[in-house]
Amino acid sequence: MKQHPLLLLVTLTCIPAWSLQADAVNGGIALIPLPDSSIAPEVWYHGQRVLVTGHDGHWQAAVGIPLSQSAGDDYLNITGSSNKIPFTISHRDYPEQHIFLNNTHQVNPSPDELSRIHGELKQELDDFAVFDGTVDPHALNLTKLPVKSNQVLSAFGLKRFFNGEPRAPHSGLDLKAAEGEPVTAPASGRVLMTRQLFFNGNTIMLDEGQGLISMYCHLSQISVHEGQLIQAGDLLGYVGHTGRATGPHLHWSVSLNGVRVDPRLLLTPALNASLLPH
Ligand SMILES: [Zn+2]
């Protein structure tokens, strides 16, 4: 049956708002109201397409703000409009974390390893920048975690020091999990890539639509293949400690418009409140 165009429009604009705790801070997600228009506008932030959804008959953008972004005024661009959409970013401070690794190669890699790492990082940035506008994201109001434990081992955004040396901040959420425990998809999507990486070990990335990409690292085993369509709850692989990991756990990253944000922001308030700190 062919749907009447108007009916389709009503359906789209009635998508309920998700309950993420939006906050225009570095490492957060800003929810920015957009001017009314009959179809979803194409919105850009720092040259990247931004996720747009309907709320109360109006459009809004869910914008990932980089951890490195300083406080101050910023703006979105809309295709076909010369008006910028301004918003203000506040500063959030994240605590320090000191980690000791016996494997010094993973703190100060050799030149060969460094060139491998740079190649992998470039590929990772390209993967995080993917924007598939044909998929409606369902991952914005998660009711389940990718592992059964709700204990956080390492929060998002921590300023990290490996063997005393400053390194990149923690770009995901580490959840407690035993070696071999199943990792399941918290939302539907498509497998963007499966790879064996120097730091992240056996890794899966899922494309959940409109630039919302999630990543699962340090797996002992990968059970999906690139291009595979995934439903919420499907098995992705098994927990491990491959790559740079002090022990078995799940590192879970979430990215919007090419920017890593705190995965906790996608959880329902009840699920978020149930997480136990380390
Ligand atoms: Zn981690």
PDB file of C-alpha atoms and ligand atoms in Angstrom:
ATOM      1  CA  MET A   1       0.000   0.000   0.000  1.00  0.00           C
ATOM      2  CA  LYS A   2       1.337   3.386  -0.948  1.00  0.00           C
ATOM      3  CA  GLN A   3       1.360   5.860   1.918  1.00  0.00           C
ATOM      4  CA  HIS A   4      -0.072   9.309   1.368  1.00  0.00           C
ATOM      5  CA  PRO A   5       2.810  11.853   1.479  1.00  0.00           C
ATOM      6  CA  LEU A   6       1.032  13.954   4.121  1.00  0.00           C
ATOM      7  CA  LEU A   7       0.484  10.935   6.345  1.00  0.00           C
ATOM      8  CA  LEU A   8       4.182  10.119   6.093  1.00  0.00           C
ATOM      9  CA  LEU A   9       5.036  13.678   7.100  1.00  0.00           C
ATOM     10  CA  VAL A  10       2.813  13.454  10.178  1.00  0.00           C
ATOM     11  CA  THR A  11       4.405  10.123  11.130  1.00  0.00           C
ATOM     12  CA  LEU A  12       7.881  11.586  10.878  1.00  0.00           C
ATOM     13  CA  THR A  13       7.192  14.716  12.877  1.00  0.00           C
ATOM     14  CA  CYS A  14       5.548  12.697  15.654  1.00  0.00           C
ATOM     15  CA  ILE A  15       8.701  10.789  16.612  1.00  0.00           C
ATOM     16  CA  PRO A  16       8.849  11.327  20.367  1.00  0.00           C
ATOM     17  CA  ALA A  17      11.855  13.044  21.863  1.00  0.00           C
ATOM     18  CA  TRP A  18      14.229  10.619  23.528  1.00  0.00           C
ATOM     19  CA  SER A  19      15.103  11.037  27.115  1.00  0.00           C
ATOM     20  CA  LEU A  20      18.838  11.572  26.901  1.00  0.00           C
ATOM     21  CA  GLN A  21      20.254  14.099  29.289  1.00  0.00           C
ATOM     22  CA  ALA A  22      21.316  16.634  26.743  1.00  0.00           C
ATOM     23  CA  ASP A  23      23.848  19.200  27.735  1.00  0.00           C
ATOM     24  CA  ALA A  24      25.887  21.528  25.528  1.00  0.00           C
ATOM     25  CA  VAL A  25      29.225  20.658  27.141  1.00  0.00           C
ATOM     26  CA  ASN A  26      32.482  19.203  25.819  1.00  0.00           C
ATOM     27  CA  GLY A  27      31.885  15.418  25.520  1.00  0.00           C
ATOM     28  CA  GLY A  28      28.104  15.945  25.707  1.00  0.00           C
ATOM     29  CA  ILE A  29      25.177  16.051  23.298  1.00  0.00           C
ATOM     30  CA  ALA A  30      23.470  19.376  22.605  1.00  0.00           C
ATOM     31  CA  LEU A  31      19.809  19.315  21.564  1.00  0.00           C
ATOM     32  CA  ILE A  32      19.273  22.344  19.342  1.00  0.00           C
ATOM     33  CA  PRO A  33      15.791  23.352  18.111  1.00  0.00           C
ATOM     34  CA  LEU A  34      15.675  24.029  14.364  1.00  0.00           C
ATOM     35  CA  PRO A  35      13.439  26.325  12.298  1.00  0.00           C
ATOM     36  CA  ASP A  36      10.166  24.696  11.170  1.00  0.00           C
ATOM     37  CA  SER A  37      10.203  23.155   7.726  1.00  0.00           C
ATOM     38  CA  SER A  38       8.061  20.598   5.898  1.00  0.00           C
ATOM     39  CA  ILE A  39      10.929  18.118   5.563  1.00  0.00           C
ATOM     40  CA  ALA A  40      13.854  17.398   7.871  1.00  0.00           C
ATOM     41  CA  PRO A  41      16.581  19.988   7.289  1.00  0.00           C
ATOM     42  CA  GLU A  42      20.173  18.987   6.473  1.00  0.00           C
ATOM     43  CA  VAL A  43      22.230  20.275   9.382  1.00  0.00           C
ATOM     44  CA  TRP A  44      26.008  20.579   9.722  1.00  0.00           C
ATOM     45  CA  TYR A  45      28.403  21.095  12.630  1.00  0.00           C
ATOM     46  CA  HIS A  46      32.123  21.654  12.038  1.00  0.00           C
ATOM     47  CA  GLY A  47      31.641  20.307   8.484  1.00  0.00           C
ATOM     48  CA  GLN A  48      29.897  17.073   9.604  1.00  0.00           C
ATOM     49  CA  ARG A  49      26.236  16.125   8.989  1.00  0.00           C
ATOM     50  CA  VAL A  50      24.254  16.119  12.219  1.00  0.00           C
ATOM     51  CA  LEU A  51      21.459  13.805  13.419  1.00  0.00           C
ATOM     52  CA  VAL A  52      18.021  15.444  13.137  1.00  0.00           C
ATOM     53  CA  THR A  53      14.785  14.169  14.588  1.00  0.00           C
ATOM     54  CA  GLY A  54      11.242  15.433  15.129  1.00  0.00           C
ATOM     55  CA  HIS A  55       9.850  16.572  18.445  1.00  0.00           C
ATOM     56  CA  ASP A  56       6.427  18.112  19.100  1.00  0.00           C
ATOM     57  CA  GLY A  57       6.021  18.801  15.394  1.00  0.00           C
ATOM     58  CA  HIS A  58       9.354  20.621  15.201  1.00  0.00           C
ATOM     59  CA  TRP A  59      12.854  19.532  14.228  1.00  0.00           C
ATOM     60  CA  GLN A  60      15.805  19.357  16.511  1.00  0.00           C
ATOM     61  CA  ALA A  61      19.456  18.486  16.038  1.00  0.00           C
ATOM     62  CA  ALA A  62      21.353  16.155  18.387  1.00  0.00           C
ATOM     63  CA  VAL A  63      24.918  17.405  18.188  1.00  0.00           C
ATOM     64  CA  GLY A  64      27.961  15.620  19.589  1.00  0.00           C
ATOM     65  CA  ILE A  65      30.378  18.132  21.144  1.00  0.00           C
ATOM     66  CA  PRO A  66      34.081  17.136  21.103  1.00  0.00           C
ATOM     67  CA  LEU A  67      35.810  16.548  24.448  1.00  0.00           C
ATOM     68  CA  SER A  68      38.459  19.000  23.278  1.00  0.00           C
ATOM     69  CA  GLN A  69      35.951  21.773  22.474  1.00  0.00           C
ATOM     70  CA  SER A  70      36.414  24.908  24.553  1.00  0.00           C
ATOM     71  CA  ALA A  71      33.522  26.791  26.121  1.00  0.00           C
ATOM     72  CA  GLY A  72      31.943  29.618  24.121  1.00  0.00           C
ATOM     73  CA  ASP A  73      29.632  30.398  21.237  1.00  0.00           C
ATOM     74  CA  ASP A  74      29.288  27.936  18.382  1.00  0.00           C
ATOM     75  CA  TYR A  75      26.781  27.390  15.578  1.00  0.00           C
ATOM     76  CA  LEU A  76      25.134  24.952  13.157  1.00  0.00           C
ATOM     77  CA  ASN A  77      24.681  25.446   9.417  1.00  0.00           C
ATOM     78  CA  ILE A  78      21.583  24.418   7.477  1.00  0.00           C
ATOM     79  CA  THR A  79      21.811  23.470   3.804  1.00  0.00           C
ATOM     80  CA  GLY A  80      20.082  26.103   1.671  1.00  0.00           C
ATOM     81  CA  SER A  81      19.998  28.743   4.409  1.00  0.00           C
ATOM     82  CA  SER A  82      22.472  31.502   5.121  1.00  0.00           C
ATOM     83  CA  ASN A  83      21.287  31.772   8.735  1.00  0.00           C
ATOM     84  CA  LYS A  84      23.458  30.097  11.304  1.00  0.00           C
ATOM     85  CA  ILE A  85      21.874  28.474  14.364  1.00  0.00           C
ATOM     86  CA  PRO A  86      23.839  29.709  17.379  1.00  0.00           C
ATOM     87  CA  PHE A  87      24.298  27.863  20.660  1.00  0.00           C
ATOM     88  CA  THR A  88      26.635  28.152  23.640  1.00  0.00           C
ATOM     89  CA  ILE A  89      28.957  25.448  24.951  1.00  0.00           C
ATOM     90  CA  SER A  90      29.789  25.261  28.658  1.00  0.00           C
ATOM     91  CA  HIS A  91      32.907  23.613  30.067  1.00  0.00           C
ATOM     92  CA  ARG A  92      32.781  20.268  31.842  1.00  0.00           C
ATOM     93  CA  ASP A  93      35.839  19.087  33.747  1.00  0.00           C
ATOM     94  CA  TYR A  94      36.619  15.360  33.784  1.00  0.00           C
ATOM     95  CA  PRO A  95      38.735  13.647  36.469  1.00  0.00           C
ATOM     96  CA  GLU A  96      42.190  12.086  35.924  1.00  0.00           C
ATOM     97  CA  GLN A  97      42.860   8.360  35.699  1.00  0.00           C
ATOM     98  CA  HIS A  98      46.307   6.757  36.156  1.00  0.00           C
ATOM     99  CA  ILE A  99      46.854   3.331  34.606  1.00  0.00           C
ATOM    100  CA  PHE A 100      49.940   1.105  34.848  1.00  0.00           C
ATOM    101  CA  LEU A 101      50.706  -1.241  31.961  1.00  0.00           C
ATOM    102  CA  ASN A 102      53.445  -3.905  32.067  1.00  0.00           C
ATOM    103  CA  ASN A 103      53.487  -4.038  28.268  1.00  0.00           C
ATOM    104  CA  THR A 104      55.541  -0.876  27.635  1.00  0.00           C
ATOM    105  CA  HIS A 105      55.001  -1.290  23.840  1.00  0.00           C
ATOM    106  CA  GLN A 106      51.429  -0.230  24.450  1.00  0.00           C
ATOM    107  CA  VAL A 107      52.610   2.942  26.191  1.00  0.00           C
ATOM    108  CA  ASN A 108      55.518   3.775  23.870  1.00  0.00           C
ATOM    109  CA  PRO A 109      55.036   1.769  20.676  1.00  0.00           C
ATOM    110  CA  SER A 110      57.928   1.088  18.241  1.00  0.00           C
ATOM    111  CA  PRO A 111      58.126   3.066  14.944  1.00  0.00           C
ATOM    112  CA  ASP A 112      56.536   0.128  13.063  1.00  0.00           C
ATOM    113  CA  GLU A 113      53.747  -0.089  15.593  1.00  0.00           C
ATOM    114  CA  LEU A 114      53.279   3.693  15.443  1.00  0.00           C
ATOM    115  CA  SER A 115      52.750   3.620  11.691  1.00  0.00           C
ATOM    116  CA  ARG A 116      50.195   0.803  12.160  1.00  0.00           C
ATOM    117  CA  ILE A 117      48.472   2.849  14.894  1.00  0.00           C
ATOM    118  CA  HIS A 118      48.301   5.985  12.713  1.00  0.00           C
ATOM    119  CA  GLY A 119      46.775   4.000   9.824  1.00  0.00           C
ATOM    120  CA  GLU A 120      44.217   2.439  12.149  1.00  0.00           C
ATOM    121  CA  LEU A 121      43.355   5.783  13.706  1.00  0.00           C
ATOM    122  CA  LYS A 122      42.803   7.382  10.293  1.00  0.00           C
ATOM    123  CA  GLN A 123      40.491   4.509   9.290  1.00  0.00           C
ATOM    124  CA  GLU A 124      38.643   4.812  12.621  1.00  0.00           C
ATOM    125  CA  LEU A 125      38.035   8.545  12.086  1.00  0.00           C
ATOM    126  CA  ASP A 126      36.719   7.801   8.565  1.00  0.00           C
ATOM    127  CA  ASP A 127      34.395   5.129   9.969  1.00  0.00           C
ATOM    128  CA  PHE A 128      33.096   7.427  12.708  1.00  0.00           C
ATOM    129  CA  ALA A 129      32.390  10.091  10.049  1.00  0.00           C
ATOM    130  CA  VAL A 130      29.963   7.833   8.118  1.00  0.00           C
ATOM    131  CA  PHE A 131      26.489   9.359   7.743  1.00  0.00           C
ATOM    132  CA  ASP A 132      23.689   7.108   6.478  1.00  0.00           C
ATOM    133  CA  GLY A 133      20.612   9.325   6.246  1.00  0.00           C
ATOM    134  CA  THR A 134      18.368   6.477   5.103  1.00  0.00           C
ATOM    135  CA  VAL A 135      18.270   4.829   8.527  1.00  0.00           C
ATOM    136  CA  ASP A 136      16.228   6.170  11.424  1.00  0.00           C
ATOM    137  CA  PRO A 137      18.310   5.852  14.566  1.00  0.00           C
ATOM    138  CA  HIS A 138      16.751   3.715  17.285  1.00  0.00           C
ATOM    139  CA  ALA A 139      19.678   3.988  19.659  1.00  0.00           C
ATOM    140  CA  LEU A 140      18.708   7.224  21.375  1.00  0.00           C
ATOM    141  CA  ASN A 141      16.733   5.796  24.263  1.00  0.00           C
ATOM    142  CA  LEU A 142      18.489   2.582  25.218  1.00  0.00           C
ATOM    143  CA  THR A 143      16.848   0.264  27.719  1.00  0.00           C
ATOM    144  CA  LYS A 144      19.636  -2.341  27.694  1.00  0.00           C
ATOM    145  CA  LEU A 145      23.415  -2.313  28.017  1.00  0.00           C
ATOM    146  CA  PRO A 146      25.653  -4.382  25.703  1.00  0.00           C
ATOM    147  CA  VAL A 147      26.731  -6.626  28.626  1.00  0.00           C
ATOM    148  CA  LYS A 148      24.745  -7.919  31.594  1.00  0.00           C
ATOM    149  CA  SER A 149      26.761  -6.108  34.291  1.00  0.00           C
ATOM    150  CA  ASN A 150      25.799  -2.539  35.156  1.00  0.00           C
ATOM    151  CA  GLN A 151      29.117  -1.782  36.862  1.00  0.00           C
ATOM    152  CA  VAL A 152      31.242   0.998  35.372  1.00  0.00           C
ATOM    153  CA  LEU A 153      34.987   0.321  35.500  1.00  0.00           C
ATOM    154  CA  SER A 154      36.053   3.522  33.808  1.00  0.00           C
ATOM    155  CA  ALA A 155      33.883   6.520  32.986  1.00  0.00           C
ATOM    156  CA  PHE A 156      33.856   8.486  29.728  1.00  0.00           C
ATOM    157  CA  GLY A 157      36.106  11.541  29.427  1.00  0.00           C
ATOM    158  CA  LEU A 158      38.737  10.653  32.049  1.00  0.00           C
ATOM    159  CA  LYS A 159      42.064  12.400  31.466  1.00  0.00           C
ATOM    160  CA  ARG A 160      44.348   9.398  31.075  1.00  0.00           C
ATOM    161  CA  PHE A 161      47.935   8.789  32.110  1.00  0.00           C
ATOM    162  CA  PHE A 162      49.618   5.513  31.114  1.00  0.00           C
ATOM    163  CA  ASN A 163      52.648   4.733  33.331  1.00  0.00           C
ATOM    164  CA  GLY A 164      52.635   8.425  34.288  1.00  0.00           C
ATOM    165  CA  GLU A 165      52.544   9.747  30.690  1.00  0.00           C
ATOM    166  CA  PRO A 166      49.546  11.802  29.511  1.00  0.00           C
ATOM    167  CA  ARG A 167      47.592  10.164  26.655  1.00  0.00           C
ATOM    168  CA  ALA A 168      44.261  10.744  24.880  1.00  0.00           C
ATOM    169  CA  PRO A 169      41.237  10.999  27.223  1.00  0.00           C
ATOM    170  CA  HIS A 170      38.981   7.973  27.662  1.00  0.00           C
ATOM    171  CA  SER A 171      36.633   8.101  24.682  1.00  0.00           C
ATOM    172  CA  GLY A 172      34.151   5.484  25.849  1.00  0.00           C
ATOM    173  CA  LEU A 173      32.590   3.730  28.813  1.00  0.00           C
ATOM    174  CA  ASP A 174      34.253   0.626  30.299  1.00  0.00           C
ATOM    175  CA  LEU A 175      31.779  -1.886  31.675  1.00  0.00           C
ATOM    176  CA  LYS A 176      32.711  -4.756  33.953  1.00  0.00           C
ATOM    177  CA  ALA A 177      32.449  -8.108  32.171  1.00  0.00           C
ATOM    178  CA  ALA A 178      34.020 -11.538  32.398  1.00  0.00           C
ATOM    179  CA  GLU A 179      36.172 -13.088  29.653  1.00  0.00           C
ATOM    180  CA  GLY A 180      33.879 -14.891  27.198  1.00  0.00           C
ATOM    181  CA  GLU A 181      30.674 -13.157  28.275  1.00  0.00           C
ATOM    182  CA  PRO A 182      28.320 -12.348  25.344  1.00  0.00           C
ATOM    183  CA  VAL A 183      28.208  -8.779  23.982  1.00  0.00           C
ATOM    184  CA  THR A 184      24.835  -7.892  22.484  1.00  0.00           C
ATOM    185  CA  ALA A 185      23.678  -4.944  20.370  1.00  0.00           C
ATOM    186  CA  PRO A 186      21.858  -2.327  22.473  1.00  0.00           C
ATOM    187  CA  ALA A 187      20.042  -1.088  19.333  1.00  0.00           C
ATOM    188  CA  SER A 188      19.471  -2.090  15.728  1.00  0.00           C
ATOM    189  CA  GLY A 189      21.974  -1.124  13.059  1.00  0.00           C
ATOM    190  CA  ARG A 190      24.375  -2.375  10.412  1.00  0.00           C
ATOM    191  CA  VAL A 191      27.869  -3.751  11.047  1.00  0.00           C
ATOM    192  CA  LEU A 192      30.155  -1.031   9.701  1.00  0.00           C
ATOM    193  CA  MET A 193      33.403  -2.887  10.306  1.00  0.00           C
ATOM    194  CA  THR A 194      35.058  -5.711  12.216  1.00  0.00           C
ATOM    195  CA  ARG A 195      38.812  -5.438  12.731  1.00  0.00           C
ATOM    196  CA  GLN A 196      41.809  -6.392  14.853  1.00  0.00           C
ATOM    197  CA  LEU A 197      43.395  -3.165  16.123  1.00  0.00           C
ATOM    198  CA  PHE A 198      46.591  -2.365  18.066  1.00  0.00           C
ATOM    199  CA  PHE A 199      44.938  -0.491  20.937  1.00  0.00           C
ATOM    200  CA  ASN A 200      41.297  -1.573  20.669  1.00  0.00           C
ATOM    201  CA  GLY A 201      41.953  -5.262  19.947  1.00  0.00           C
ATOM    202  CA  ASN A 202      39.127  -7.153  18.237  1.00  0.00           C
ATOM    203  CA  THR A 203      36.630  -4.428  17.456  1.00  0.00           C
ATOM    204  CA  ILE A 204      33.141  -4.070  15.984  1.00  0.00           C
ATOM    205  CA  MET A 205      31.561  -0.822  14.818  1.00  0.00           C
ATOM    206  CA  LEU A 206      27.806  -0.536  14.299  1.00  0.00           C
ATOM    207  CA  ASP A 207      26.173   2.126  12.142  1.00  0.00           C
ATOM    208  CA  GLU A 208      22.919   2.986  13.898  1.00  0.00           C
ATOM    209  CA  GLY A 209      21.881   5.660  11.384  1.00  0.00           C
ATOM    210  CA  GLN A 210      22.349   9.398  10.821  1.00  0.00           C
ATOM    211  CA  GLY A 211      25.958   9.426  12.037  1.00  0.00           C
ATOM    212  CA  LEU A 212      25.253   7.549  15.260  1.00  0.00           C
ATOM    213  CA  ILE A 213      28.038   4.962  15.385  1.00  0.00           C
ATOM    214  CA  SER A 214      28.849   2.643  18.285  1.00  0.00           C
ATOM    215  CA  MET A 215      32.054   0.670  18.876  1.00  0.00           C
ATOM    216  CA  TYR A 216      32.776  -2.458  20.973  1.00  0.00           C
ATOM    217  CA  CYS A 217      36.438  -3.203  21.783  1.00  0.00           C
ATOM    218  CA  HIS A 218      38.880  -5.755  23.292  1.00  0.00           C
ATOM    219  CA  LEU A 219      36.625  -8.678  22.268  1.00  0.00           C
ATOM    220  CA  SER A 220      37.911 -12.249  22.500  1.00  0.00           C
ATOM    221  CA  GLN A 221      35.747 -13.226  19.535  1.00  0.00           C
ATOM    222  CA  ILE A 222      33.728 -11.449  16.827  1.00  0.00           C
ATOM    223  CA  SER A 223      30.469 -13.137  15.804  1.00  0.00           C
ATOM    224  CA  VAL A 224      29.233 -10.763  13.057  1.00  0.00           C
ATOM    225  CA  HIS A 225      30.473  -9.700   9.628  1.00  0.00           C
ATOM    226  CA  GLU A 226      30.679  -6.347   7.854  1.00  0.00           C
ATOM    227  CA  GLY A 227      27.384  -5.271   6.277  1.00  0.00           C
ATOM    228  CA  GLN A 228      25.285  -7.558   8.492  1.00  0.00           C
ATOM    229  CA  LEU A 229      22.000  -6.070   9.705  1.00  0.00           C
ATOM    230  CA  ILE A 230      21.588  -6.276  13.472  1.00  0.00           C
ATOM    231  CA  GLN A 231      18.539  -6.108  15.713  1.00  0.00           C
ATOM    232  CA  ALA A 232      18.656  -4.956  19.323  1.00  0.00           C
ATOM    233  CA  GLY A 233      19.713  -7.882  21.503  1.00  0.00           C
ATOM    234  CA  ASP A 234      21.605  -9.765  18.746  1.00  0.00           C
ATOM    235  CA  LEU A 235      24.942 -11.337  19.673  1.00  0.00           C
ATOM    236  CA  LEU A 236      27.913  -9.279  18.457  1.00  0.00           C
ATOM    237  CA  GLY A 237      30.784 -11.239  20.008  1.00  0.00           C
ATOM    238  CA  TYR A 238      32.395 -12.131  23.333  1.00  0.00           C
ATOM    239  CA  VAL A 239      34.189 -10.066  25.975  1.00  0.00           C
ATOM    240  CA  GLY A 240      37.982 -10.281  26.055  1.00  0.00           C
ATOM    241  CA  HIS A 241      41.114  -8.265  26.754  1.00  0.00           C
ATOM    242  CA  THR A 242      42.697  -8.021  23.289  1.00  0.00           C
ATOM    243  CA  GLY A 243      44.630  -4.798  22.464  1.00  0.00           C
ATOM    244  CA  ARG A 244      45.541  -2.307  25.210  1.00  0.00           C
ATOM    245  CA  ALA A 245      43.540  -3.630  28.160  1.00  0.00           C
ATOM    246  CA  THR A 246      44.597  -4.381  31.720  1.00  0.00           C
ATOM    247  CA  GLY A 247      41.986  -7.160  31.945  1.00  0.00           C
ATOM    248  CA  PRO A 248      38.725  -8.387  30.391  1.00  0.00           C
ATOM    249  CA  HIS A 249      36.042  -5.695  30.109  1.00  0.00           C
ATOM    250  CA  LEU A 250      33.892  -4.083  27.429  1.00  0.00           C
ATOM    251  CA  HIS A 251      34.974  -0.703  26.091  1.00  0.00           C
ATOM    252  CA  TRP A 252      31.906   0.868  24.470  1.00  0.00           C
ATOM    253  CA  SER A 253      32.173   4.073  22.463  1.00  0.00           C
ATOM    254  CA  VAL A 254      29.366   6.097  20.948  1.00  0.00           C
ATOM    255  CA  SER A 255      29.863   8.725  18.274  1.00  0.00           C
ATOM    256  CA  LEU A 256      27.612  11.419  16.804  1.00  0.00           C
ATOM    257  CA  ASN A 257      28.650  13.597  13.852  1.00  0.00           C
ATOM    258  CA  GLY A 258      32.153  12.112  14.059  1.00  0.00           C
ATOM    259  CA  VAL A 259      32.506  13.053  17.753  1.00  0.00           C
ATOM    260  CA  ARG A 260      32.811  10.610  20.675  1.00  0.00           C
ATOM    261  CA  VAL A 261      30.208  11.318  23.367  1.00  0.00           C
ATOM    262  CA  ASP A 262      29.352   9.716  26.691  1.00  0.00           C
ATOM    263  CA  PRO A 263      27.365   6.490  25.966  1.00  0.00           C
ATOM    264  CA  ARG A 264      25.439   7.095  29.212  1.00  0.00           C
ATOM    265  CA  LEU A 265      23.687  10.007  27.486  1.00  0.00           C
ATOM    266  CA  LEU A 266      21.805   7.506  25.309  1.00  0.00           C
ATOM    267  CA  LEU A 267      20.421   5.467  28.208  1.00  0.00           C
ATOM    268  CA  THR A 268      16.932   5.865  29.619  1.00  0.00           C
ATOM    269  CA  PRO A 269      17.087   7.759  32.941  1.00  0.00           C
ATOM    270  CA  ALA A 270      16.175   4.539  34.810  1.00  0.00           C
ATOM    271  CA  LEU A 271      18.981   2.541  33.166  1.00  0.00           C
ATOM    272  CA  ASN A 272      21.464   5.384  33.650  1.00  0.00           C
ATOM    273  CA  ALA A 273      20.547   5.634  37.331  1.00  0.00           C
ATOM    274  CA  SER A 274      21.056   1.864  37.743  1.00  0.00           C
ATOM    275  CA  LEU A 275      24.752   2.031  36.745  1.00  0.00           C
ATOM    276  CA  LEU A 276      27.149   1.412  39.614  1.00  0.00           C
ATOM    277  CA  PRO A 277      30.308   3.502  39.845  1.00  0.00           C
ATOM    278  CA  HIS A 278      33.671   1.775  40.184  1.00  0.00           C
TER     279      HIS A 278
HETATM  280 ZN    ZN B   1      37.855   1.928  27.682  1.00  0.00          ZN
END
